[in-house]
Every structure is written in structure tokens, then in C-alpha cells.
Amino acid sequence: MEQLLIKIGQNLFLVFGLMALGGAATMVLAKNAVHSVIGFLFAMLSMAGCYLTIGAEFMGVAQLLVYAGGIVVLFLFVVMLVELSKSREKGLFQRQTPFALVLVVAGAVAFVGVFWRTIFGSSAAEALTLSPNLMAQGEKLGNAQMLSRGLFAEYLLPFEILSVILLVALVGAVVLAKTERV
Amino acid sequence: MKKFLKTLIPFDIAKGLTITGTHFAKVFLSANRRKVPFHVVSEYPEVPAKMQPRFRGRLQMLKDEAGEIKCVCCLACEKICPTQVITIESGKKEGRKTKLPTRYDFEMERCIFCEFCVESCGFDAIILNHQFELAVYNREDMSLSMEGTFQNMFGVSPVAKFSVADEEK
Amino acid sequence: MPTPTLTQSLIIALLQAILVVVFIFVVVPLTLYAERKVLGYLQLRLGATRVAGSLTGLTGFVNRNMWKLGKVPMLSYWRGIVMLVGDVVKMIIKEDILPTKADKFVFFIAPAISFCASVIVFAAISFVPGTLFVLPKFIPIVGGLPVSGAVGDVNVGLLWILGIASVGVYGIVLAGWASNSKYPLLGGLRSGAQIVSYEVPLTLSLLAPVVMSGSLQFSEMSRSMAVGLPYWGIVPQFLGFFIYLTCGFAETNRLPFDMPEAENELVAGFHTEYSGMKFGFFYLAEYINMTVVAALASAFFLGGPWLMPFGLHGVLNPFFTAHLPAFLVPLLCEPHAIFFVVKIIFILFVYIWVRGTIPRYRYDQVMAVAWKYLIPLTLVNLMLAAAVRYLTV
Ligand code: SF4
Ligand code: SF4
């Protein structure tokens, strides 16, 4: 009993990973757009589960908050309000298929290359760590505290630059959405 | 600025909450002491409902102290009734100067309880009484007249228990 | 204390989950009943006092007895309680209607999402720090082990609660879409927009406790907000409490902000097409969400399982231990789950109180309250909290 439970606990990551894959497959294969969004949501929730099983609680919960709680809702809004039954819009999406395929293949190759190098390449021998003094503090600090120390003390500048990119995106959205008042 | 402050500090909401809170406390404390209730509803089927004086219930004919019918058959009520539910036939009686109705029919199913008939009567011979439990099992029970023991024009109608059919037996 | 093995801890977790479900299914029906009674009392009525308007048969018998109960002090408040049974029976035996044009799968899954999300949130809520009770020795596998006051007091508990609660909005939006009808769709969209915008001030107002306690763990936050604050910690807490409560009302779609339902405009909003137990799940989810919001408010602002609200307990605690008689000290100075539950019930009462007092806002007003007033106020509140933190640490 005990052994079995421990075994299951160790393989929970695999279970969640397979669930995420299933969700992603649903998202791609579903005929109805809203069903795809539900598949996407399921994949995101399973990903959060994956993070939780490997002990990255903050990442897991951030996944929940940002992706499941924010981004997929926006997806759902758009998909609900855009009816894809008109032939013109369908044609628009079908014309995109070859380009999308090329992009997907390029992305897949890049990802496989990265994975290949991390698993079998020369860097596989070293453990992946952010910075040694953070790791030392991580023993006594919690997950979230360590992450925030890394973000706001060690890597403040890259973090702020990333947020500036987000800000630019926001301003761009406002500019695009603004109508000229005459 | 004043408006801004008023929006920021919700005085009105606090005022409303105080009022409803007091109501809650008063009703909560008096709800089971049946002598001094603070709530305004009556517990109707067990406690008889209290009607306001101007409540308009069923049409009823009045008699004076001597037991004489007050109506003098001037037909004002019959004429003014918007739904024409009153039918009067006049007759004579020995020793009475004015006319006396021999028939006074009232079809309650179409009455809209507008009280025009009562207002038009110059002799205060009819009123709308305070009865509101007017449900009946048979449609005939809605037609009232001067005859009969239960469903007549002179008293309150019994509530859905006696019908004209019972009387005939 | 021996460290429990995996089997034992799993069994204990199961036990805790059952306890949480029992807690929910005791509190939620009582809230339903209290809603009727309290709303009645607020409006000078008596609320529910009988089951159905019959003088004969079973209901007649029940009604006559309830009428007699009305003369007994205390018991008279419980006269309409039979109505709860009636409600549940009605929901279970009512016909489950599926609209022809509805999307069957989504229509089925929407209430489930809503309900599950609101229950899972309870995993991170800690009713009392440390041990709730110790299991007696005679129980086979888990005898003698402590049962802690939370199912999983993870160190990102607050984020867990917010994250799962934000999944709950899918239930409403999907229900609106799946019914394939105009009013539910409008209701779902409105509620989606409302919940997404109120999540901003809600999270910002909960950031003040995070800043002041320096942790994201539920029990740690509740502890330091109750006993770890200097007396002027009350200032940001007080402001934050009211902002949080307002956002909580909006998040759970309760009356001053009940946009998704809006009976007079949208029939019944997102659950217009639902009936039977599927509707029942939405109904339950709304009340469970209310309980969650109440639990957060009572833990972070009203002192949680400690006696005093607004962090006063930490200030008064030395005084208490010095001057109170000895038998009162463990009662008043230590955390008890019962205080927590009492505070939850008080907030639920406030919910109903506000519902009975404040009329509904217009839709644009609801949005204006969130973006123009609450978000700037929460930022001010956050700065106050940061000042308190800066001056104490
Ligand atoms: S109350 Fe109105 S409708 Fe009824 S009998 Fe009198 S006049 Fe006619
Ligand atoms: S108005 Fe009065 S007096 Fe005249 S007929 Fe009618 S009830 Fe009789």
C-alpha cells in the first residue's frame, strides 16, 4: 500500500503531463472553437498541476492565476463573440494553414534542439541553478520569497525591461483601440 | 469636491444600514413575544387579518335599526356600475313610503370592487365590507341575491365551505 | 509526535476534506434559511414561517406545529426551517430541461466547473493554526495523529485561493454561452467583465495583508494580521477591509452588484435555461463563494481564530495575559476555530444585511466604482500598509 502510494506520488508529474497533452490535443482537434478553449483551459490546469508536483508552488499558482484566470478568459470572450460560420472568415483561416504549418515545424525543431542539448549535450552534466547565493537562501526561505528576491534584487534590470515590453504592448493596444474624436 | 468626498465616504449607505439594522434588531427581539410585535405582517390563517378601514371587499346591503332594507330602488348603483353586475327589480310593501327591492342580484365574478356603487348611493344602503376571502368552489356561488341563508347580500359569505348547492339539499 | 507515513497523511487529508464538505453543507443551507429570515426582519416581515399554504395533510400538520412553535421564545426563529427540506427536494426531483439548441457538453460541464472551483478553494483556508484536534488512539491506522486546521496550508495559499476562484468565472461564462439564448449570453458576458475587473481591486486590497505580514501562507498571514501588528496597523486594515468587502460582494455577484442575474433586465441571467440540480449547483456555488469571501475577510481583517478584530489582539494580548483570571487566558488569548466560524457567520450576515438595504447599481456605475474609486483607494491603502511595514521592520 505504502509503496504503491509512493510510486504514484513519484509519477504524478507524468499523469499531469499526459493530461496536459490530452487537453492540448482536444484544443487542436475539436471542431467547435469553445470546445478548443475548454481543452486549452484543461491543459493549463494540468500544467499548473505539473508545477505543483515538482515543488514549484509559486509557478503553479501563477500559472493558474495568469493563464487559467486571465488569458483563457480573454480567449473565451473572443471565441464566443466571433462566429466562425461564415464562409469568408473560414477561408481566411484556411489560407493561413500552410504558413502556420511552417511556423509550427520551425518551432518544434527549435524546441527539440534545445531539449536535446539540455538532456544529452555537454551542459546536461551541470545542475540548472539561477545563482548560488539564492540557492543557499532558498533553504530557509519559502518558494515565493526566493523567487521575489531573485526577481527584485538579483535580476532587477532584466525584469524591469520585460515589464517595459508589456507596457509597450499595453500602450499599443490603447492606440489601436482609440478612435479619433473629431 | 464635496461630491467627491460624499462618494468616497459612504454616509448614505451607513444611514441605510443603520435603519435596516434597527429594524432587524427590533423585529428579532419582538418576533416571539406575541403581545408587542414590531413587524407589520400578520400571520394570516391563524391570526385573523386586520383590514384598513377603507379596504374594499364584497358588496353588502345594509338594514336599518328596525330591520328594514335601506335600499329605495333609485337604481343609481345599477346605472353607474361599470361592469353592470347589479340587477334590481323594485316592488312595494304595505306601510312603507318608499319602494322596496324585490330582487337585488349581484354577480361577484365580474365586480371590479371599484366602490362606484357605494359612492353613488344617496341612502347609504350598500357598503363594500371587509371580506376578502371570496374563493368558492362553484361558479354559481359567485351570484348573490337577497334569498338564501349562506350566500345572500346581507351578511358576509362563508369561505369556500358552503355553496348554493348545499343549501338546496 | 511521530511523522505520519504517506498513507496516514493521505487518510488524514481525506478526513479533513470530509470535514470541510460537512462544514460547507452545514453553513450553506443555514445561510439560505438565514437569507429568508434576515431579509424579512430587515423589512419588518417575519420571513419564512410555513411550508405551503395548506391546512390539511402533511404540510398542514407541519404548519400547525410551526405555528405553535412561534409562541416559544428562541424556537420561533426556526419556524420555517422545514422549508429547506422542501427546497432540496424540489431541486432534486425537478425536471432537468436541456434546450434543443444548447451545446450539451458545455451545458453539462459549466455548473460543475463553478461548483468545483468554489469548493477546491477551501483547501488552502486554515481554520486554526497548528492542530485542530488529535484523533483518538483506538482508530485503526491513523489513531493518535494530529489533524491540522487546514487541508493544505501551502506557502502560496492566498494565490491558490485567488487562482482557483478565478477559474470559477468559466462556469458562468460557459453557462451563458452554452444555453444558446440571448439573455444568458448577455448575463455571462456581463459577469465575466465584472468579475475580471473586480479581481484587480480585490487582489490589490489583499496585497495589504501580504505586505504587512510578509508572507503568502494563509495561516501565517492570519497570525501576523491578528497578533503581529502595532496598534496603527488598524488604519490600512480598516480601509482595506471595506474595499475588500465591496469587491467581495461584486466577485460573488451579490445584490448591490448582481449584474449577471439582473432579474429585471435579463430574466435570470446566465442560469435562465438551467433547472433542477444543475441550477442547484450554481446556487450552491454562489453561497460557497460567499463563505470563502467571508473566510478571507475574517482571517485577514477580523483577526481570524483570535478573538479581537483588526489586529487589536496583538496590542491587547500582553494586557490580557497579565490581568485576566487564569482560566480565561487560554480561552481569550489563544486561537480557536470557533471564533473563526463565528466571524464567518457575521460576514455572511453582513452580506444579507447589505442586500436588504442597498439597491442595485447600474452596469456602468458598477464598472465606474471599480475602476475610478476602488483601484485608486486600494493603491492608497497599499501605501499605508507599506508604511506600517517600513516603520515596524
Ligand atoms: S364595486 Fe364597482 S363593479 Fe362592483 S358592483 Fe359596485 S360599481 Fe359595480
Ligand atoms: S343606489 Fe342605494 S338606494 Fe339606490 S338602488 Fe342602489 S342600493 Fe338602493
XYZ file of C-alpha atoms in Angstrom, chain A residues 1-2 5-6 32 34-35 38 41 45 52 57-58 61 64-65 67-69 72-73 76-77 80-81 142-145, chain C residues 5-7 10 103 105-106 155-156 159-160 162-164 166-167 169-170 173-174 177 185 189 192-193 196 214-216:
58
model
C 0.000 0.000 0.000
C 2.574 2.492 1.187
C 1.245 5.299 -2.975
C 4.826 6.489 -3.037
C -16.114 23.769 -32.012
C -15.368 26.907 -27.493
C -14.535 23.228 -27.000
C -12.044 24.291 -22.790
C -8.069 25.535 -20.095
C -4.758 23.499 -15.277
C 2.918 21.730 -8.148
C 4.191 26.065 -5.927
C 4.553 29.692 -6.875
C -0.284 29.029 -8.810
C -3.428 29.258 -12.546
C -3.804 32.967 -11.922
C -3.215 31.701 -17.761
C -6.305 29.956 -16.457
C -7.737 33.009 -14.747
C -8.044 31.949 -21.347
C -10.974 34.109 -20.271
C -13.135 32.597 -24.493
C -14.566 36.090 -24.890
C -17.691 33.329 -28.047
C -18.347 36.572 -29.828
C 9.829 29.955 1.102
C 9.250 29.443 -2.580
C 7.649 32.803 -3.245
C 10.143 34.730 -1.140
C 3.608 7.962 6.634
C 2.179 8.794 3.250
C -0.839 6.533 3.717
C -3.486 10.841 2.835
C -24.266 22.697 -26.570
C -21.213 19.046 -23.250
C -20.595 22.648 -22.240
C 3.098 28.620 1.374
C 1.314 30.307 -1.533
C -2.510 32.899 -4.522
C -4.035 29.441 -4.620
C -7.289 33.708 -5.895
C -6.246 31.436 -8.758
C -8.887 28.801 -8.217
C -10.713 33.000 -10.928
C -11.325 29.635 -12.597
C -15.793 32.520 -13.752
C -15.659 29.931 -16.554
C -19.388 32.470 -18.921
C -19.676 28.973 -20.392
C -22.729 30.640 -23.976
C -25.172 35.120 -23.096
C -20.588 38.361 -20.633
C -17.205 37.877 -16.992
C -16.398 41.544 -17.409
C -12.381 40.201 -14.268
C 5.404 39.399 4.592
C 4.032 36.019 3.645
C 1.589 34.349 1.280
